[in-house]
Tab-separated table of C-alpha atoms and ligand atoms in Angstrom:
chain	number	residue	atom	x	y	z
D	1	UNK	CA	28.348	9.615	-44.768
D	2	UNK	CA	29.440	6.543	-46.663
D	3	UNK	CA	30.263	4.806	-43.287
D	4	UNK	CA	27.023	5.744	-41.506
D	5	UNK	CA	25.087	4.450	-44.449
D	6	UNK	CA	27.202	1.081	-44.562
D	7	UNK	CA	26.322	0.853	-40.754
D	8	UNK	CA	23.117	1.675	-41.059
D	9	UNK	CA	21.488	-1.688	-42.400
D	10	UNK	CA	22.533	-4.076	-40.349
D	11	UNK	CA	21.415	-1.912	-37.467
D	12	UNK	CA	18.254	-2.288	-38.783
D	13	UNK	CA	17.915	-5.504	-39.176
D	14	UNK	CA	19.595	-6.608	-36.143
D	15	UNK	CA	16.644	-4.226	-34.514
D	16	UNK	CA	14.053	-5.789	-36.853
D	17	UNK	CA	15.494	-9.379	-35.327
D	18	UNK	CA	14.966	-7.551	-31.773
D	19	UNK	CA	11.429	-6.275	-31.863
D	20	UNK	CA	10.353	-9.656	-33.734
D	21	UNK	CA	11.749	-11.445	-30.767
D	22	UNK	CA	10.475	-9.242	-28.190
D	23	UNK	CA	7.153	-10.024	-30.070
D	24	UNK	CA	7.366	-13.414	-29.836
D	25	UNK	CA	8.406	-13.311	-25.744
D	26	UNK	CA	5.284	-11.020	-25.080
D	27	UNK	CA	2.999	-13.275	-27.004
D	28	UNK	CA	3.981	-15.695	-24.953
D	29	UNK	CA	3.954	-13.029	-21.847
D	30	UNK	CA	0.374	-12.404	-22.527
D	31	UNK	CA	-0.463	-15.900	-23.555
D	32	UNK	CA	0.432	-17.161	-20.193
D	33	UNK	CA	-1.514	-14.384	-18.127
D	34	UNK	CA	-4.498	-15.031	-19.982
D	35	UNK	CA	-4.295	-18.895	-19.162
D	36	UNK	CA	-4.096	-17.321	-15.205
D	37	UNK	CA	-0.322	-18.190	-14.963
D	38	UNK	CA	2.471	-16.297	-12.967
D	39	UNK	CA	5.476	-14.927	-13.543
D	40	UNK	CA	8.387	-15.326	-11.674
D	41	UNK	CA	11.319	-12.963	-11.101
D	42	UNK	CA	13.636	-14.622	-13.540
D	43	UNK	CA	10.789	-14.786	-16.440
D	44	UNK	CA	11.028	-12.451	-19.533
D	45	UNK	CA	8.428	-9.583	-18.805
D	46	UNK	CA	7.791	-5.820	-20.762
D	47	UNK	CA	9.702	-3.125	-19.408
D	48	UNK	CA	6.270	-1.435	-18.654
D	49	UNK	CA	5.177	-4.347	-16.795
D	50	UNK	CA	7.916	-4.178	-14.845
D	51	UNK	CA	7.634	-0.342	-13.976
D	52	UNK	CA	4.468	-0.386	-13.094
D	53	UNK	CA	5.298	-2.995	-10.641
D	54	UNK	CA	7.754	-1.279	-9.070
D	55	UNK	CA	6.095	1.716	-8.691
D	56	UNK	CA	3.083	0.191	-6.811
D	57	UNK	CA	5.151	-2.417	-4.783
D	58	UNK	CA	7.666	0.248	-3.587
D	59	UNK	CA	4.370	2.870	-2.621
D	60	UNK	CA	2.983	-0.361	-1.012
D	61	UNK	CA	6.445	-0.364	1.081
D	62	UNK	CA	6.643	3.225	1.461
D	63	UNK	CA	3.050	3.439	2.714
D	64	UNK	CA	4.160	0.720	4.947
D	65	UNK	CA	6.850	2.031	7.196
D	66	UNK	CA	5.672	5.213	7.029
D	67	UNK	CA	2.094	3.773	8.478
D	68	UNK	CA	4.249	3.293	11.699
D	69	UNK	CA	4.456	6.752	12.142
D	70	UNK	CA	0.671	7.507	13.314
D	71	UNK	CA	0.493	5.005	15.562
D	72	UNK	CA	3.980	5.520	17.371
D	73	UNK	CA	2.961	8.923	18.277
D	74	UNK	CA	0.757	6.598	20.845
D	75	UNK	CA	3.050	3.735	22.031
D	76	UNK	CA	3.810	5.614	24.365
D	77	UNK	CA	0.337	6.613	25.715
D	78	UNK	CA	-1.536	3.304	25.218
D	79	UNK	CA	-4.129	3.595	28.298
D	80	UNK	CA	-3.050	0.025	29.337
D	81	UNK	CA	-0.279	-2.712	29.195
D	82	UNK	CA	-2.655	-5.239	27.220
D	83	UNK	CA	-3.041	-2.275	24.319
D	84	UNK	CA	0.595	-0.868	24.742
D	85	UNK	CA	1.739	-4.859	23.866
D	86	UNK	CA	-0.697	-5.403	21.424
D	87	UNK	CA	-0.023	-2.038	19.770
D	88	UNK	CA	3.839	-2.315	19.512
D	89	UNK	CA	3.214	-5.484	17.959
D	90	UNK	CA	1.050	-4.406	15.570
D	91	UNK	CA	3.624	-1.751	14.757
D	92	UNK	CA	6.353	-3.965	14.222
D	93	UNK	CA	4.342	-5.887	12.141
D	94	UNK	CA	3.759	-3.010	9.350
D	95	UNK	CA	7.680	-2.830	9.355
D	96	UNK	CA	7.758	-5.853	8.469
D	97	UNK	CA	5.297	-5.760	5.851
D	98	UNK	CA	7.529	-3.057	4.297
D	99	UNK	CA	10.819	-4.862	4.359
D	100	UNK	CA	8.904	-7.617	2.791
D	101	UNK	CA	7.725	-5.449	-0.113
D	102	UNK	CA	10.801	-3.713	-0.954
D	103	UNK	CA	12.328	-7.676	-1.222
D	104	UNK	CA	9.917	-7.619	-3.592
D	105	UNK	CA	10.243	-4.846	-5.563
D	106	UNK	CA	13.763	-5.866	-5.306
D	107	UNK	CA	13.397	-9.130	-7.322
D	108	UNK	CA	12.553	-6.929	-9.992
D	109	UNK	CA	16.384	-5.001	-9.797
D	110	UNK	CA	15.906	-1.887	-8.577
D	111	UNK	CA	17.745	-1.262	-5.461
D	112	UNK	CA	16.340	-0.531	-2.100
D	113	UNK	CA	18.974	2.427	-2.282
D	114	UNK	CA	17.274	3.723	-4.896
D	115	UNK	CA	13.483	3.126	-3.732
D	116	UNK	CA	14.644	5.013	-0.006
D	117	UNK	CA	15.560	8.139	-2.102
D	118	UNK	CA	12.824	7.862	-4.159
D	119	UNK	CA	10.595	7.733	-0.738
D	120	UNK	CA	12.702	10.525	1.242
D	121	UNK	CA	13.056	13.125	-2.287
D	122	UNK	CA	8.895	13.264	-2.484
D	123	UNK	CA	9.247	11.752	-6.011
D	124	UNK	CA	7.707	8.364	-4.782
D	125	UNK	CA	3.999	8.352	-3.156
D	126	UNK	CA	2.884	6.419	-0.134
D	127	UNK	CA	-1.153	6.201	0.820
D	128	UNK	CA	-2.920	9.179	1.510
D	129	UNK	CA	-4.595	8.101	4.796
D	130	UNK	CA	-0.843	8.542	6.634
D	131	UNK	CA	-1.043	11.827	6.746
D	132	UNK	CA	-3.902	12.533	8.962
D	133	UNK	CA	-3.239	13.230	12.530
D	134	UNK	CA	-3.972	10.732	15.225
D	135	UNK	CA	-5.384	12.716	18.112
D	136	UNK	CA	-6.750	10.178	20.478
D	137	UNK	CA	-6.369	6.956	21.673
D	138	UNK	CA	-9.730	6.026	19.669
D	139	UNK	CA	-7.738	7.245	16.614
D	140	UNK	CA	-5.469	3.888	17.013
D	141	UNK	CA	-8.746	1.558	17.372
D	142	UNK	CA	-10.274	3.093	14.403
D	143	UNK	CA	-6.943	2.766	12.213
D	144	UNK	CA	-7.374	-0.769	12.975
D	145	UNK	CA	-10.805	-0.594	12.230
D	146	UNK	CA	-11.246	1.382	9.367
D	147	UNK	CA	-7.320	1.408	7.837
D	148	UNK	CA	-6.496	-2.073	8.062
D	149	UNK	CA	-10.267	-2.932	6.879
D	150	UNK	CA	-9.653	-0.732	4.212
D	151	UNK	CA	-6.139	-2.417	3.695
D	152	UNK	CA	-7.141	-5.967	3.347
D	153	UNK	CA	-9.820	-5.290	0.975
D	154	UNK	CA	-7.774	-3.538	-1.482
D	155	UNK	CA	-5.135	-6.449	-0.446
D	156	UNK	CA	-6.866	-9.598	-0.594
D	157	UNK	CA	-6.796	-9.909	-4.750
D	158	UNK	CA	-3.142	-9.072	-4.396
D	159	UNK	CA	-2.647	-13.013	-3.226
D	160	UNK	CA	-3.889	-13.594	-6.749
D	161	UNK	CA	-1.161	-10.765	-8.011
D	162	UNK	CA	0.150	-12.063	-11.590
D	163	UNK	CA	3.791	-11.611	-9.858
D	164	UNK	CA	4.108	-14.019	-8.131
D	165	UNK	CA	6.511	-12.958	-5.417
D	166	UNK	CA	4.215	-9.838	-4.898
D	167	UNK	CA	1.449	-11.841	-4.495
D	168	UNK	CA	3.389	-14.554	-2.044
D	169	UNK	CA	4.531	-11.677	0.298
D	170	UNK	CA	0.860	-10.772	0.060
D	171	UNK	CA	-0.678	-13.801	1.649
D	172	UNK	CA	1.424	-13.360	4.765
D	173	UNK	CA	0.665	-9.561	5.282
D	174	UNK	CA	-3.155	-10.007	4.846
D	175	UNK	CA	-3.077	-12.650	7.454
D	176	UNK	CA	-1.464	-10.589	10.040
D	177	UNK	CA	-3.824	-7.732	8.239
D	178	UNK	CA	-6.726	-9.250	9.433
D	179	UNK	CA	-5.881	-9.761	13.202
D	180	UNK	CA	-5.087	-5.788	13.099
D	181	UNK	CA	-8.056	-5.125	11.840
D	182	UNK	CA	-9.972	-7.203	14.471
D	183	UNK	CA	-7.930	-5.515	17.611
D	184	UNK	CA	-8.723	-2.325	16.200
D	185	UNK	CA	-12.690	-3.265	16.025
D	186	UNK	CA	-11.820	-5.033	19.470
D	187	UNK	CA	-10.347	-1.677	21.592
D	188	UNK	CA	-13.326	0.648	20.024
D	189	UNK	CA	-15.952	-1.868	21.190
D	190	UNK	CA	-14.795	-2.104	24.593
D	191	UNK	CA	-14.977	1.564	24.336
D	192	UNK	CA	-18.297	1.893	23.361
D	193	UNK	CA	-19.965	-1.151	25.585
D	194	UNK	CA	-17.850	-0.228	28.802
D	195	UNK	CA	-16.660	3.323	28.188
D	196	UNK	CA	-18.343	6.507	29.677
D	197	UNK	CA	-19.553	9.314	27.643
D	198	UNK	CA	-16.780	11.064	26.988
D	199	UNK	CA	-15.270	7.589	25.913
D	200	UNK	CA	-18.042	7.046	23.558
D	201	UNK	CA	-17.886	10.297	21.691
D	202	UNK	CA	-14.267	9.588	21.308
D	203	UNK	CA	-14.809	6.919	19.568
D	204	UNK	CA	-17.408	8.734	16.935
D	205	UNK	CA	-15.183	11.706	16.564
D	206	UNK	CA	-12.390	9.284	15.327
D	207	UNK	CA	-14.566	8.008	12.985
D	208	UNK	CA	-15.650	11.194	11.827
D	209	UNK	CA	-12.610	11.881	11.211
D	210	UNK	CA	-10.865	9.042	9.539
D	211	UNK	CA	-14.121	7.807	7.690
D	212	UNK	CA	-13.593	9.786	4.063
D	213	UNK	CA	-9.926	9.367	4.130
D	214	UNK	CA	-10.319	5.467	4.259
D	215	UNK	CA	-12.853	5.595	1.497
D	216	UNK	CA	-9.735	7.649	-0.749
D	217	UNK	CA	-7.401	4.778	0.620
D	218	UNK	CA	-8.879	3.145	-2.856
D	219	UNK	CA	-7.388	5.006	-4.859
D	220	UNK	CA	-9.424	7.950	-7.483
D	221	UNK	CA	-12.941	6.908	-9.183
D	222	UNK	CA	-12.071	3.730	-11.920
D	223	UNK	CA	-13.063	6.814	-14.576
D	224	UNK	CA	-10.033	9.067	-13.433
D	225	UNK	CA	-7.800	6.064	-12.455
D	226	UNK	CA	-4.122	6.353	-15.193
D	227	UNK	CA	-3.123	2.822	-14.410
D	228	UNK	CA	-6.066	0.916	-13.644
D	229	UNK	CA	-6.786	-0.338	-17.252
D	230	UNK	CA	-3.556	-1.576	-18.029
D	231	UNK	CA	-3.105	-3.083	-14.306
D	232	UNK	CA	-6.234	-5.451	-14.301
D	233	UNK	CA	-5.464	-6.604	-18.056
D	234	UNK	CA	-2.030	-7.763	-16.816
D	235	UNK	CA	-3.574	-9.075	-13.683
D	236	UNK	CA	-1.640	-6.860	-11.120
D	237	UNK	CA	-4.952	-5.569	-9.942
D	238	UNK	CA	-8.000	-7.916	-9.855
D	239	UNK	CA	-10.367	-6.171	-9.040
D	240	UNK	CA	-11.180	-2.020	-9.734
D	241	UNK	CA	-10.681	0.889	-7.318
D	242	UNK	CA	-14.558	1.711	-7.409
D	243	UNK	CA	-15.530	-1.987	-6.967
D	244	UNK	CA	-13.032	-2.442	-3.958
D	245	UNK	CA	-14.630	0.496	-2.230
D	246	UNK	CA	-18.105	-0.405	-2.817
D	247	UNK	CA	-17.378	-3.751	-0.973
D	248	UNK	CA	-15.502	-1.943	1.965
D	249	UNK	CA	-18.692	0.573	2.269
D	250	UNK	CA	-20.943	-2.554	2.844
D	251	UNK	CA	-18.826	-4.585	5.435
D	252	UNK	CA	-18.019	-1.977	7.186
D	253	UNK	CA	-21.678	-0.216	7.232
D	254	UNK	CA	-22.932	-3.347	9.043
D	255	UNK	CA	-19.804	-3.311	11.869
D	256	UNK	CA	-20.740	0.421	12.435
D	257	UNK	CA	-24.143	-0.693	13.520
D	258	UNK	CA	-22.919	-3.506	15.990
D	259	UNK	CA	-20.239	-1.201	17.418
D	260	UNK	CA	-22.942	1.614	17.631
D	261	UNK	CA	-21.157	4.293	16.038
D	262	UNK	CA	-22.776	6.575	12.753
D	263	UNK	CA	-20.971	7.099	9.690
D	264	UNK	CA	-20.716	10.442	8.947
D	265	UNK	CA	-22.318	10.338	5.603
D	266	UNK	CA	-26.074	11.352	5.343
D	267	UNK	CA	-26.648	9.761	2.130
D	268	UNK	CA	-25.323	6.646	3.422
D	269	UNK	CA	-28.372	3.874	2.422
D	270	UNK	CA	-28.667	0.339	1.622
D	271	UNK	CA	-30.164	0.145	-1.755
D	272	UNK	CA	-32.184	-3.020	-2.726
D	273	UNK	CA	-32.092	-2.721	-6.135
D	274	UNK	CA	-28.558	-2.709	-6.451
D	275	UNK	CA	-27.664	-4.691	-3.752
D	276	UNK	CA	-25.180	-2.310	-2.132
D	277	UNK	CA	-25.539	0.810	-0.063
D	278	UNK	CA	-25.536	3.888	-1.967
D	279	UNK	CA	-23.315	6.397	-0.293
D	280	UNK	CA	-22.307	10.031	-0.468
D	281	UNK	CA	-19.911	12.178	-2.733
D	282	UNK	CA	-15.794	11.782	-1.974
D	283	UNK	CA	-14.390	15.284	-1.793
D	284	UNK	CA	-11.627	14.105	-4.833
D	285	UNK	CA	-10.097	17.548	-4.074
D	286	UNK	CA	-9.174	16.972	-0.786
D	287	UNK	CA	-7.621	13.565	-1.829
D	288	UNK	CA	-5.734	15.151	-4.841
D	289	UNK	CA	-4.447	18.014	-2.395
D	290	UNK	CA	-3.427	15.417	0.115
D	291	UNK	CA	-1.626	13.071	-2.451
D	292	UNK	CA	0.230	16.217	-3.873
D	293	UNK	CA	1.935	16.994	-0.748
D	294	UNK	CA	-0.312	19.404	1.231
D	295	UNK	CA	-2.431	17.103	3.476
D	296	UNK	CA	-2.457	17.662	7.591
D	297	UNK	CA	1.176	15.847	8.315
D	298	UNK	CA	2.833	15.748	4.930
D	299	UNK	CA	6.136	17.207	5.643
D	300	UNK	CA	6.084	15.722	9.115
D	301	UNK	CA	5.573	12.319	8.105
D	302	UNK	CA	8.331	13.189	5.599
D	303	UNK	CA	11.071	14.527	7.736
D	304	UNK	CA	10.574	11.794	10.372
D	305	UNK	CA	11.282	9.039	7.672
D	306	UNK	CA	14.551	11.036	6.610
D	307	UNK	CA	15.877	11.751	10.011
D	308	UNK	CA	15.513	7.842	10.968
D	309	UNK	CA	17.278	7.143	7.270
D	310	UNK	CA	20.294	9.734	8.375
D	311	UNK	CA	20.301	8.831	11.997
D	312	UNK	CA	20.494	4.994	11.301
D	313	UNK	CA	23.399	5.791	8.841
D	314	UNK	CA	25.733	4.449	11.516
D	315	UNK	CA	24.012	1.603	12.017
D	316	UNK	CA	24.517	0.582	7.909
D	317	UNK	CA	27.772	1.649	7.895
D	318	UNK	CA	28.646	-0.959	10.930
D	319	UNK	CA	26.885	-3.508	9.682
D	320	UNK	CA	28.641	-3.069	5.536
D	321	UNK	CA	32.030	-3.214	7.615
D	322	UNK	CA	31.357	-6.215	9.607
D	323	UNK	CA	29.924	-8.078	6.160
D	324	UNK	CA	33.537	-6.882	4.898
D	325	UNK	CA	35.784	-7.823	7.611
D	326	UNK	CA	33.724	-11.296	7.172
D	327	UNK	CA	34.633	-11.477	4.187
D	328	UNK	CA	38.361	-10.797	4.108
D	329	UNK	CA	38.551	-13.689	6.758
D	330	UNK	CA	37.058	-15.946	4.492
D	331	UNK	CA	39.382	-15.402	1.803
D	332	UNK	CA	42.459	-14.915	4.053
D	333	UNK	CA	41.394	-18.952	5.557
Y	401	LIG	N1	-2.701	7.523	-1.738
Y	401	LIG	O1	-4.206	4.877	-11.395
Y	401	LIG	P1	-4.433	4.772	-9.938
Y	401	LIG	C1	-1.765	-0.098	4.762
Y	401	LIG	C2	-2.089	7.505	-6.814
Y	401	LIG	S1	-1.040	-0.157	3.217
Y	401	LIG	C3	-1.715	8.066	-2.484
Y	401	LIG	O2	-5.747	4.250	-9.500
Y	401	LIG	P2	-3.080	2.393	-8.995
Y	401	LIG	C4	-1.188	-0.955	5.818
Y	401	LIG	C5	-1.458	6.371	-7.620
Y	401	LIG	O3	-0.261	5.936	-7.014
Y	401	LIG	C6	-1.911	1.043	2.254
Y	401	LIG	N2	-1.665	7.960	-3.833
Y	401	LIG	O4	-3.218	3.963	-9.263
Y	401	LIG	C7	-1.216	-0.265	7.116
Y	401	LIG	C8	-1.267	7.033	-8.954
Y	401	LIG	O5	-0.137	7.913	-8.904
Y	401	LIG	P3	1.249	7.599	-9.728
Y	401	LIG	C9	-1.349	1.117	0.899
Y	401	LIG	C10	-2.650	7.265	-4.420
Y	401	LIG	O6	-1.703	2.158	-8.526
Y	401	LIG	C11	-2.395	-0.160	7.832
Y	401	LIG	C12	-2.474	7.942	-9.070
Y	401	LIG	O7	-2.934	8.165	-7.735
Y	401	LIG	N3	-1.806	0.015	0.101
Y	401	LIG	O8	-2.675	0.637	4.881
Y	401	LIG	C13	-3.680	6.655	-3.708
Y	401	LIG	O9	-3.555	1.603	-10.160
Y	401	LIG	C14	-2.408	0.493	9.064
Y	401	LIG	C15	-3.574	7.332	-9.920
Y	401	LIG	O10	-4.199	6.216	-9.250
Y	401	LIG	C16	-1.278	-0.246	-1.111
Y	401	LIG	O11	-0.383	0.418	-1.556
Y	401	LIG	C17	-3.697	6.803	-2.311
Y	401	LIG	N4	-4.667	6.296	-1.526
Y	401	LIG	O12	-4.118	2.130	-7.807
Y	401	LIG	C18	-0.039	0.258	7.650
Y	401	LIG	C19	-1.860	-1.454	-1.826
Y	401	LIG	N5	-4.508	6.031	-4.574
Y	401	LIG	O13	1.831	6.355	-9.135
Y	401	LIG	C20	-0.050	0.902	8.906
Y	401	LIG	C21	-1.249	-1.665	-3.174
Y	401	LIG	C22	-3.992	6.261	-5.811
Y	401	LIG	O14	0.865	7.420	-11.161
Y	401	LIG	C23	-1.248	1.011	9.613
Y	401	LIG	N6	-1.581	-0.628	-4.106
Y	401	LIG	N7	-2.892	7.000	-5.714
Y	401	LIG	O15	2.104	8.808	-9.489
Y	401	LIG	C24	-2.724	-0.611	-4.855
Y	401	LIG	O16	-3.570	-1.484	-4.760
Y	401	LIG	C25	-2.874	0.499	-5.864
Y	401	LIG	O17	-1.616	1.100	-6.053
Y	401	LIG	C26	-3.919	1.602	-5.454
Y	401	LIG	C27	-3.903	2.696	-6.521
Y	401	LIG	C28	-5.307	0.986	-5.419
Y	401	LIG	C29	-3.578	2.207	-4.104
């Protein structure tokens, strides 16, 4: 007892010296966010901060690679060379987007060892709109379309990120963002001004389809949204879920009448008063049911990921024993 309570102050007041300094390093955190700086990997930053980072970089990432997975189930079936090129390309691409984002997420010292399991356990999440089925070649024009629209809109005010190597990897993936997004509009037009019927209603059953999952690629209503709040005061998100949405449900309202193709939303109007089309309800449930696990191609989309982690396992373990042979020969010289 007498020892504990000898020990006791100065663990107090080496605490008290703590927190007063951790204090003064946040005021200065916050002091330079507010003046529109950026932080860098090596700057002091709150352990909350940092989190919340990680978790959306590394679901950025996730949602990423496994992105590949829809469109690979037509690489195979592209109807000609032109789209099977462009369409590989555009897959490699999204891989690299995702090796750029977990350097990211890196920077900020969690491992990508850890942020794989964290994918291939179900504990981390990765964008709803991944696990919908694509059933037709159209499906692969309107992911362009629609997804990567979708994508750079809720991607664009992540250049402007307040970490700063977030927001650098950003600039590079919009840019390759957009020209997805423009092949995508590109294949469903030539659909739709050359196709035949059957072509044609392709093309509008896609986007029957993938219309109200693109809308939930936004993330839930600002009013239901846990990290929104904190996220725009520290300047990780710029601009809100709802906000984002709205601006997607304009541009893309306007395409769907020079491609010649209906949205499937009945209540879909432009409203002068506000400036914006007014559009129908989201079915939230369907999102919440999707993000927890039970969408269309869930576990599919899951066990693919896994079996290319286990079957490449041979592939890390040759590479780790080249790196060391390298390095024994360096020494040994
Ligand atoms: N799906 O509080 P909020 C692409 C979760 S990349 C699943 O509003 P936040 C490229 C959220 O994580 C597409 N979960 O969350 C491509 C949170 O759960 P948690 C991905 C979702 O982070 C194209 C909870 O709900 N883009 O498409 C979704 O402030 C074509 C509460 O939500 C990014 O990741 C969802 N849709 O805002 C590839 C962009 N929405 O973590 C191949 C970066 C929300 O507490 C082919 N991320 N949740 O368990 C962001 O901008 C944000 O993270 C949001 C969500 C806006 C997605």
């Amino acid at each position: 007892m007498y020892t504990q309570a000898m020990d006791t102050a100065p663990k107090e007041e080496r605490k008290a010296v703590r927190s007063a300094e951790e204090a003064a390093l946040e005021q200065r955190f916050d002091t330079k966010l507010d003046d529109g700086g950026f932080i860098e990997a090596k700057d002091w930053m709150p352990a909350h901060y940092r989190k919340t980072l990680v978790r959306q970089i590394s679901q950025h990432a996730h949602s990423e690679i496994v992105g590949m997975l829809p469109e690979g189930n037509w690489a195979t079936r592209a109807p000609t060379l032109k789209r099977k090129c462009i369409l590989l390309a555009k897959i490699q691409d999204e891989g690299g987007h995702g090796l750029y984002l977990y350097a990211a997420a890196e920077t900020l010292g969690t491992s990508r060892d850890e942020l794989f399991d964290a994918l291939h356990s179900g504990k981390a999440k990765y964008s709803s709109i991944f696990n919908y089925p694509t059933l037709s070649w159209a499906d692969i024009g309107v992911i362009g379309w629609l997804v990567d629209g979708a994508a750079i809109m809720n991607q664009v005010p992540l250049t402007r990120c307040s970490y700063a190597p977030y927001a650098r990897a950003m600039v590079r993936i919009c840019r390759e963002e957009s020209f997805h997004q423009r092949q995508g509009f590109d294949a469903l037009n030539v659909m739709m001004r050359e196709g035949t019927d059957a072509q044609k209603a392709m093309v509008q059953d896609a986007v029957d389809r993938w219309w109200w999952p693109s809308l939930m690629m936004f993330g839930p209503p600002d009013s239901e949204s846990t990290h929104s709040e904190q996220s725009m005061r520290w300047g990780i998100k710029r601009i809100s879920n709802d906000d984002l949405r709205q601006k997607f449900v304009d541009a893309t309202a306007q395409q769907a009448q020079v491609l010649g193709v209906t949205l499937p939303d009945p209540l879909l109007k432009w409203n002068e008063a506000r400036g914006h089309h007014d559009f129908g309800p989201i079915d939230w449930a369907e999102f919440w049911r999707v993000v927890g696990g039970h969408g269309p191609c869930n576990k599919e989309r899951l066990a693919a990921r896994v079996k290319a982690w286990d079957d490449g396992a041979w592939v890390r373990d040759a590479a780790l024993a080249h790196a060391r042979k390298q390095t024994t020969r360096q020494e040994a010289a």
